[in-house]
CSV table of C-alpha atoms in Angstrom, one decimal:
chain,number,residue,atom,x,y,z
O,397,MET,CA,0.0,-0.4,-0.3
O,398,ILE,CA,1.7,3.5,-0.8
O,399,LYS,CA,1.1,5.8,2.2
O,400,LYS,CA,2.9,9.7,2.0
O,401,PRO,CA,5.3,10.8,4.1
O,402,VAL,CA,5.0,12.8,7.3
O,403,LEU,CA,6.7,16.2,6.4
O,404,VAL,CA,9.0,17.6,9.2
O,405,SER,CA,9.8,21.2,9.7
O,406,PHE,CA,13.7,20.4,9.7
O,407,LEU,CA,16.1,18.0,7.8
O,408,LEU,CA,18.3,16.4,10.6
O,409,ILE,CA,21.8,15.5,9.9
O,410,ALA,CA,22.6,11.7,9.0
O,411,GLY,CA,18.4,11.7,9.1
O,412,ALA,CA,17.5,13.2,5.9
O,413,LEU,CA,19.7,14.9,3.1
O,414,THR,CA,18.7,17.7,1.0
O,415,LEU,CA,16.3,17.1,-2.4
O,416,PRO,CA,16.3,19.5,-5.8
O,417,PRO,CA,13.5,22.0,-5.6
O,418,GLN,CA,11.6,20.6,-7.9
O,419,ALA,CA,10.8,17.7,-5.7
O,420,ALA,CA,6.5,17.9,-6.5
O,421,LEU,CA,4.3,16.7,-4.2
O,422,ALA,CA,6.3,15.8,-1.2
O,423,GLN,CA,10.3,15.0,0.0
O,424,PRO,CA,11.2,11.8,-1.6
O,425,ALA,CA,12.3,8.3,0.2
O,426,ALA,CA,14.0,9.1,3.7
O,427,ALA,CA,17.6,8.8,4.0
O,428,PRO,CA,19.5,6.0,3.2
O,429,LYS,CA,20.4,4.5,6.4
O,430,ALA,CA,24.3,3.8,6.1
O,431,GLY,CA,25.6,6.8,7.4
O,432,PRO,CA,29.6,8.1,7.9
O,433,VAL,CA,29.3,7.5,12.0
O,434,ALA,CA,30.8,3.9,13.3
O,435,SER,CA,27.3,1.6,14.2
O,436,SER,CA,29.0,-0.1,17.2
O,437,PRO,CA,29.4,2.0,20.0
O,438,GLU,CA,32.4,-0.9,21.0
O,439,ALA,CA,34.3,-1.2,17.9
O,440,GLU,CA,35.3,2.6,18.1
O,441,SER,CA,37.8,4.5,18.2
O,442,LEU,CA,38.5,7.9,20.2
O,443,SER,CA,37.9,10.0,17.0
O,444,GLU,CA,34.6,8.2,15.9
O,445,ARG,CA,33.0,8.0,19.1
O,446,GLY,CA,33.9,11.7,19.4
O,447,LEU,CA,32.0,12.1,15.9
O,448,ARG,CA,29.4,9.9,16.5
O,449,LEU,CA,28.7,12.1,20.3
O,450,LEU,CA,28.8,15.5,18.1
O,451,VAL,CA,26.2,13.9,15.2
O,452,GLU,CA,23.8,12.9,18.5
O,453,ARG,CA,23.7,16.3,19.6
O,454,GLN,CA,24.0,17.9,16.3
O,455,ARG,CA,20.6,15.9,15.8
O,456,MET,CA,19.1,16.8,19.1
O,457,LEU,CA,19.5,20.1,18.7
O,458,PHE,CA,18.1,20.1,15.2
O,459,ALA,CA,14.9,18.4,17.1
O,460,GLU,CA,14.7,20.9,19.9
O,461,ALA,CA,14.6,23.5,17.7
O,462,ALA,CA,12.1,22.1,15.4
O,463,GLU,CA,10.1,21.6,18.3
O,464,ARG,CA,10.1,25.2,19.5
O,465,GLU,CA,9.4,26.8,16.4
O,466,LYS,CA,6.2,24.4,16.3
O,467,ALA,CA,5.7,25.9,20.1
O,468,GLY,CA,6.3,29.5,18.3
O,469,ARG,CA,9.1,29.8,21.4
O,470,PHE,CA,12.2,29.6,18.5
O,471,ASP,CA,15.2,31.7,20.3
O,472,GLU,CA,17.1,32.7,17.0
O,473,ALA,CA,20.1,34.1,18.5
O,474,ASP,CA,20.4,30.9,21.2
O,475,PHE,CA,20.6,28.7,18.2
O,476,THR,CA,23.1,30.2,16.7
O,477,ARG,CA,25.2,30.2,19.7
O,478,GLN,CA,24.8,25.9,19.6
O,479,MET,CA,25.6,26.3,15.7
O,480,GLN,CA,28.6,28.2,16.2
O,481,GLU,CA,29.6,26.1,19.3
O,482,LEU,CA,29.3,22.6,17.4
O,483,CYS,CA,31.1,24.1,14.7
O,484,ARG,CA,34.1,25.1,16.5
O,485,ALA,CA,33.5,21.2,17.8
O,486,TYR,CA,34.0,20.1,14.5
O,487,ASP,CA,37.2,22.2,14.1
O,488,SER,CA,39.2,21.5,16.5
O,489,LEU,CA,37.8,17.1,15.7
O,490,LEU,CA,39.3,18.0,12.1
O,491,SER,CA,42.0,19.7,13.9
O,492,ASP,CA,43.5,16.5,15.7
O,493,ASN,CA,42.0,14.2,13.0
O,494,PRO,CA,43.2,15.7,9.6
O,495,LYS,CA,41.7,12.8,7.1
O,496,PHE,CA,39.2,11.7,9.2
O,497,ALA,CA,36.4,11.6,6.3
O,498,ALA,CA,33.3,10.7,7.6
O,499,ALA,CA,34.2,13.7,10.1
O,500,TYR,CA,34.1,15.9,6.8
O,501,ALA,CA,31.4,14.2,5.1
O,502,ALA,CA,29.2,15.1,8.5
O,503,TYR,CA,30.6,19.0,9.3
O,504,GLY,CA,29.7,18.9,5.0
O,505,TYR,CA,26.3,18.3,5.4
O,506,LEU,CA,26.0,20.8,9.1
O,507,LEU,CA,26.7,23.5,6.6
O,508,GLY,CA,24.7,22.9,4.3
O,509,LYS,CA,21.5,23.1,6.1
O,510,LEU,CA,22.8,25.7,7.9
O,511,GLY,CA,23.3,28.4,4.8
O,512,MET,CA,26.7,27.5,4.1
O,513,GLU,CA,26.6,25.8,1.2
O,514,ASP,CA,29.8,26.6,-0.9
O,515,GLU,CA,31.8,26.3,2.7
O,516,GLY,CA,30.2,22.8,3.0
O,517,VAL,CA,30.8,21.3,-0.5
O,518,GLY,CA,34.5,22.2,0.6
O,519,MET,CA,34.4,20.1,3.4
O,520,LEU,CA,32.4,17.3,1.0
O,521,LEU,CA,35.2,17.6,-1.5
O,522,ARG,CA,38.0,16.7,1.8
O,523,ALA,CA,35.8,13.9,2.2
O,524,ASN,CA,35.6,12.4,-0.9
O,525,GLN,CA,39.2,13.0,-1.1
O,526,TYR,CA,40.4,10.6,1.8
O,527,ASP,CA,37.7,8.1,1.4
O,528,PRO,CA,36.0,7.8,-2.0
O,529,GLU,CA,33.3,5.2,-1.3
O,530,ILE,CA,30.8,7.0,0.7
O,531,PRO,CA,27.7,7.3,-1.4
O,532,LEU,CA,25.9,10.2,0.7
O,533,VAL,CA,29.1,12.4,-0.1
O,534,LYS,CA,29.1,12.1,-3.8
O,535,ASN,CA,25.0,12.8,-3.5
O,536,GLN,CA,25.5,15.7,-1.5
O,537,ILE,CA,27.9,17.1,-4.1
O,538,GLY,CA,26.2,16.2,-6.9
O,539,ASN,CA,23.0,18.2,-5.2
O,540,TYR,CA,25.4,21.9,-5.1
O,541,LEU,CA,26.4,20.9,-9.0
O,542,ALA,CA,22.8,20.9,-9.4
O,543,GLU,CA,21.6,23.5,-8.0
O,544,ARG,CA,24.3,26.1,-9.3
O,545,GLY,CA,23.7,24.9,-13.3
O,546,LYS,CA,26.1,22.3,-13.4
O,547,PRO,CA,24.3,19.2,-14.7
O,548,LEU,CA,26.8,17.8,-16.8
O,549,GLU,CA,28.9,17.4,-13.9
O,550,ALA,CA,26.5,16.2,-11.5
O,551,VAL,CA,25.7,13.4,-13.4
O,552,ASN,CA,28.9,11.4,-12.7
O,553,TYR,CA,28.1,12.3,-8.8
O,554,TYR,CA,24.9,10.7,-8.9
O,555,LEU,CA,25.5,8.4,-11.1
O,556,ALA,CA,28.7,6.9,-8.8
O,557,ALA,CA,26.4,7.5,-5.8
O,558,ILE,CA,23.9,4.6,-7.6
O,559,ARG,CA,27.1,2.2,-7.9
O,560,LEU,CA,27.9,2.5,-4.4
O,561,ALA,CA,24.1,2.1,-3.1
O,562,PRO,CA,22.4,0.6,-6.0
O,563,ASP,CA,19.2,0.3,-3.4
O,564,GLU,CA,19.4,3.7,-2.3
O,565,PRO,CA,16.1,5.1,-4.3
O,566,LEU,CA,16.7,8.7,-3.2
O,567,TYR,CA,20.0,8.6,-5.4
O,568,HIS,CA,18.1,7.1,-8.1
O,569,TYR,CA,15.2,9.7,-7.8
O,570,GLN,CA,18.3,11.9,-7.9
O,571,LEU,CA,19.0,11.2,-11.0
O,572,GLY,CA,15.9,11.3,-13.0
O,573,THR,CA,15.1,14.8,-11.9
O,574,LEU,CA,18.3,16.0,-13.1
O,575,LEU,CA,18.2,14.3,-16.7
O,576,HIS,CA,14.7,15.4,-16.8
O,577,ASN,CA,15.3,19.1,-15.9
O,578,SER,CA,18.1,19.7,-17.3
O,579,ARG,CA,17.2,17.9,-20.5
O,580,ALA,CA,18.8,20.0,-22.7
O,581,ASP,CA,22.0,20.9,-21.6
O,582,PHE,CA,22.1,16.7,-21.8
O,583,ILE,CA,21.0,17.1,-25.4
O,584,ARG,CA,23.2,20.1,-25.8
O,585,SER,CA,26.6,18.2,-24.8
O,586,GLY,CA,26.3,16.1,-28.2
O,587,ASP,CA,26.7,13.1,-25.9
O,588,TRP,CA,23.3,12.6,-25.3
O,589,GLU,CA,20.6,11.7,-27.9
O,590,ALA,CA,17.1,12.8,-26.5
O,591,ALA,CA,15.8,9.7,-26.1
O,592,ALA,CA,18.3,8.4,-24.0
O,593,VAL,CA,18.0,11.1,-21.7
O,594,ASP,CA,14.6,10.4,-21.6
O,595,LEU,CA,14.7,6.5,-21.3
O,596,ALA,CA,17.8,7.2,-18.5
O,597,SER,CA,15.0,9.3,-16.6
O,598,HIS,CA,12.4,7.5,-17.4
O,599,GLU,CA,14.3,4.7,-15.5
O,600,GLY,CA,15.5,6.7,-12.6
O,601,PHE,CA,11.8,7.3,-11.8
O,602,ARG,CA,11.1,4.0,-12.2
O,603,ARG,CA,14.0,2.0,-10.1
O,604,ALA,CA,13.0,4.6,-7.4
O,605,ALA,CA,9.2,3.7,-7.1
O,606,GLU,CA,10.7,0.2,-7.3
O,607,LEU,CA,12.6,0.3,-4.4
O,608,ALA,CA,10.1,1.9,-2.3
O,609,PRO,CA,6.7,1.1,-3.6
O,610,GLU,CA,5.0,2.4,-0.6
O,611,ARG,CA,6.5,6.1,-1.2
O,612,PHE,CA,3.1,7.6,-2.8
O,613,GLU,CA,5.5,10.6,-4.3
O,614,LEU,CA,8.0,8.6,-5.9
O,615,VAL,CA,5.6,6.2,-7.1
O,616,TYR,CA,3.4,9.8,-8.2
O,617,ARG,CA,6.6,10.6,-10.2
O,618,TYR,CA,7.6,7.9,-12.4
O,619,ALA,CA,3.7,7.9,-13.1
O,620,GLU,CA,4.1,11.6,-14.4
O,621,SER,CA,7.2,10.1,-16.3
O,622,PHE,CA,5.4,8.4,-19.2
O,623,TYR,CA,4.7,11.8,-20.8
O,624,ASP,CA,8.3,12.3,-21.8
O,625,LEU,CA,8.8,8.7,-23.7
O,626,PRO,CA,8.0,8.7,-26.8
O,627,GLU,CA,6.2,5.3,-27.1
O,628,PRO,CA,5.1,5.2,-23.4
O,629,ASP,CA,3.6,1.7,-21.6
O,630,TRP,CA,0.1,3.6,-21.6
O,631,ASP,CA,-1.5,0.5,-19.9
O,632,GLY,CA,1.0,0.6,-16.9
O,633,ALA,CA,0.6,4.7,-16.9
O,634,LEU,CA,-3.1,3.8,-15.9
O,635,LYS,CA,-2.4,1.1,-13.9
O,636,LEU,CA,-0.2,3.1,-11.5
O,637,TRP,CA,-2.6,6.4,-11.4
O,638,GLY,CA,-5.3,3.7,-10.1
O,639,GLN,CA,-3.0,2.7,-7.5
O,640,LEU,CA,-2.1,6.3,-6.6
O,641,GLU,CA,-6.3,7.1,-6.6
O,642,ALA,CA,-6.5,4.2,-4.2
O,643,ALA,CA,-3.5,6.0,-2.3
O,644,ALA,CA,-4.9,9.6,-2.1
O,645,GLY,CA,-5.4,11.3,1.6
O,646,SER,CA,-8.5,13.7,-0.1
O,647,GLU,CA,-11.0,14.2,-2.7
O,648,ILE,CA,-9.3,16.9,-4.5
O,649,GLU,CA,-5.8,14.7,-5.0
O,650,ARG,CA,-8.4,11.7,-6.2
O,651,GLN,CA,-9.8,13.8,-9.0
O,652,ALA,CA,-6.7,15.2,-9.4
O,653,ILE,CA,-5.0,12.0,-9.8
O,654,ARG,CA,-8.4,10.9,-11.9
O,655,LEU,CA,-7.5,14.0,-14.3
O,656,HIS,CA,-4.4,12.2,-15.5
O,657,ALA,CA,-5.8,9.3,-15.7
O,658,ALA,CA,-8.0,10.7,-18.4
O,659,LYS,CA,-5.2,12.2,-20.0
O,660,VAL,CA,-3.4,8.6,-20.7
O,661,CYS,CA,-6.8,7.4,-22.1
O,662,LEU,CA,-6.9,9.9,-24.0
O,663,GLU,CA,-3.5,9.9,-25.4
O,664,SER,CA,-4.2,6.0,-25.6
O,665,GLY,CA,-7.4,5.9,-27.4
O,666,ARG,CA,-9.9,5.2,-25.3
O,667,ARG,CA,-12.2,8.4,-25.7
O,668,ASP,CA,-15.2,6.4,-23.6
O,669,HIS,CA,-13.0,5.9,-21.0
O,670,ALA,CA,-11.3,9.3,-20.6
O,671,ARG,CA,-15.4,10.8,-21.1
O,672,ALA,CA,-16.1,8.9,-17.9
O,673,LEU,CA,-13.3,10.1,-16.0
O,674,LEU,CA,-14.0,13.8,-17.0
O,675,GLY,CA,-17.5,13.3,-15.6
O,676,THR,CA,-16.2,12.3,-11.7
O,677,ILE,CA,-14.2,15.6,-12.2
O,678,ASP,CA,-16.5,18.7,-10.1
O,679,GLU,CA,-13.4,20.3,-7.8
O,680,ALA,CA,-13.6,23.8,-8.7
O,681,ALA,CA,-10.0,24.1,-8.0
O,682,LEU,CA,-9.5,22.2,-11.2
O,683,ALA,CA,-12.4,23.0,-13.5
O,684,ALA,CA,-9.6,24.8,-15.9
O,685,GLN,CA,-7.7,21.2,-16.4
O,686,ARG,CA,-10.8,19.2,-16.8
O,687,GLU,CA,-12.2,21.6,-19.8
O,688,LYS,CA,-8.8,21.9,-21.4
O,689,LEU,CA,-9.2,18.1,-21.1
O,690,ILE,CA,-12.4,17.9,-22.5
O,691,ALA,CA,-11.4,20.2,-25.6
O,692,GLN,CA,-9.5,18.0,-26.5
O,693,LEU,CA,-11.6,15.0,-26.5
O,694,GLU,CA,-14.0,16.9,-28.9
O,695,ARG,CA,-11.2,17.8,-31.0
O,696,ASP,CA,-9.8,13.8,-31.7
O,697,VAL,CA,-13.9,12.8,-32.2
O,698,GLU,CA,-13.6,15.2,-35.0
O,699,LYS,CA,-11.0,13.8,-36.4
């Protein structure tokens, strides 16, 4: 069964990852379980223990800030002071352990969350220098490059993240989004044919939905991606929209999804089915889209 994720106020370090701003309905799949901190305290070195404690404190501070913000008691000055102390602790840890890749990675994530993206990616690049096998680092560097209009550089980092963690749905989603949003850049490069970009993007969304079928927004984006293919599997798309309608949480969402199903029916020549679906749409907010599809239906009938 597909369930919508619960939205949160803050993305916590080692608990969630940043996403492209084009992410549609909600935050995609939860961040990968694998992180830079040793999982077993008994096996930790002194530096690993120091990093684990820093990350735990970091998570606690963000969680407390989220609760205070929700209650209207957020103190920005106090939060800034806490973050400054945390940054000084990271600086001290790295001063004592100048090749500690996991610490550079965690510090880079923190700086990114605090809006210091340039400084954060500098730390991530150091992490990648000392340990090129951390998929989260590859993904975050890819995010940075994508957000700064460098998709041809970003794609290599996303592909590297997928190579290192092929079962993480977020990485496939990121790749699909990058290829879709920067389609023209990839085609202009001369290294990609238009059909190859569209197919690779669709495949990224398909794989993400396959790995996390309970994630409503991943399945939704996969269903949307059929529109971009030169020869879509309309039967498969219609089945997905049916699953999404069954999982939708409100009537307006169900009707919006039904509009997609009607569009798929029109594209695949199922005019009677499309007409029946459009007859069930009565939400005022969807009137314009409904009328547009009705006009398309009438044009198709006249042909």
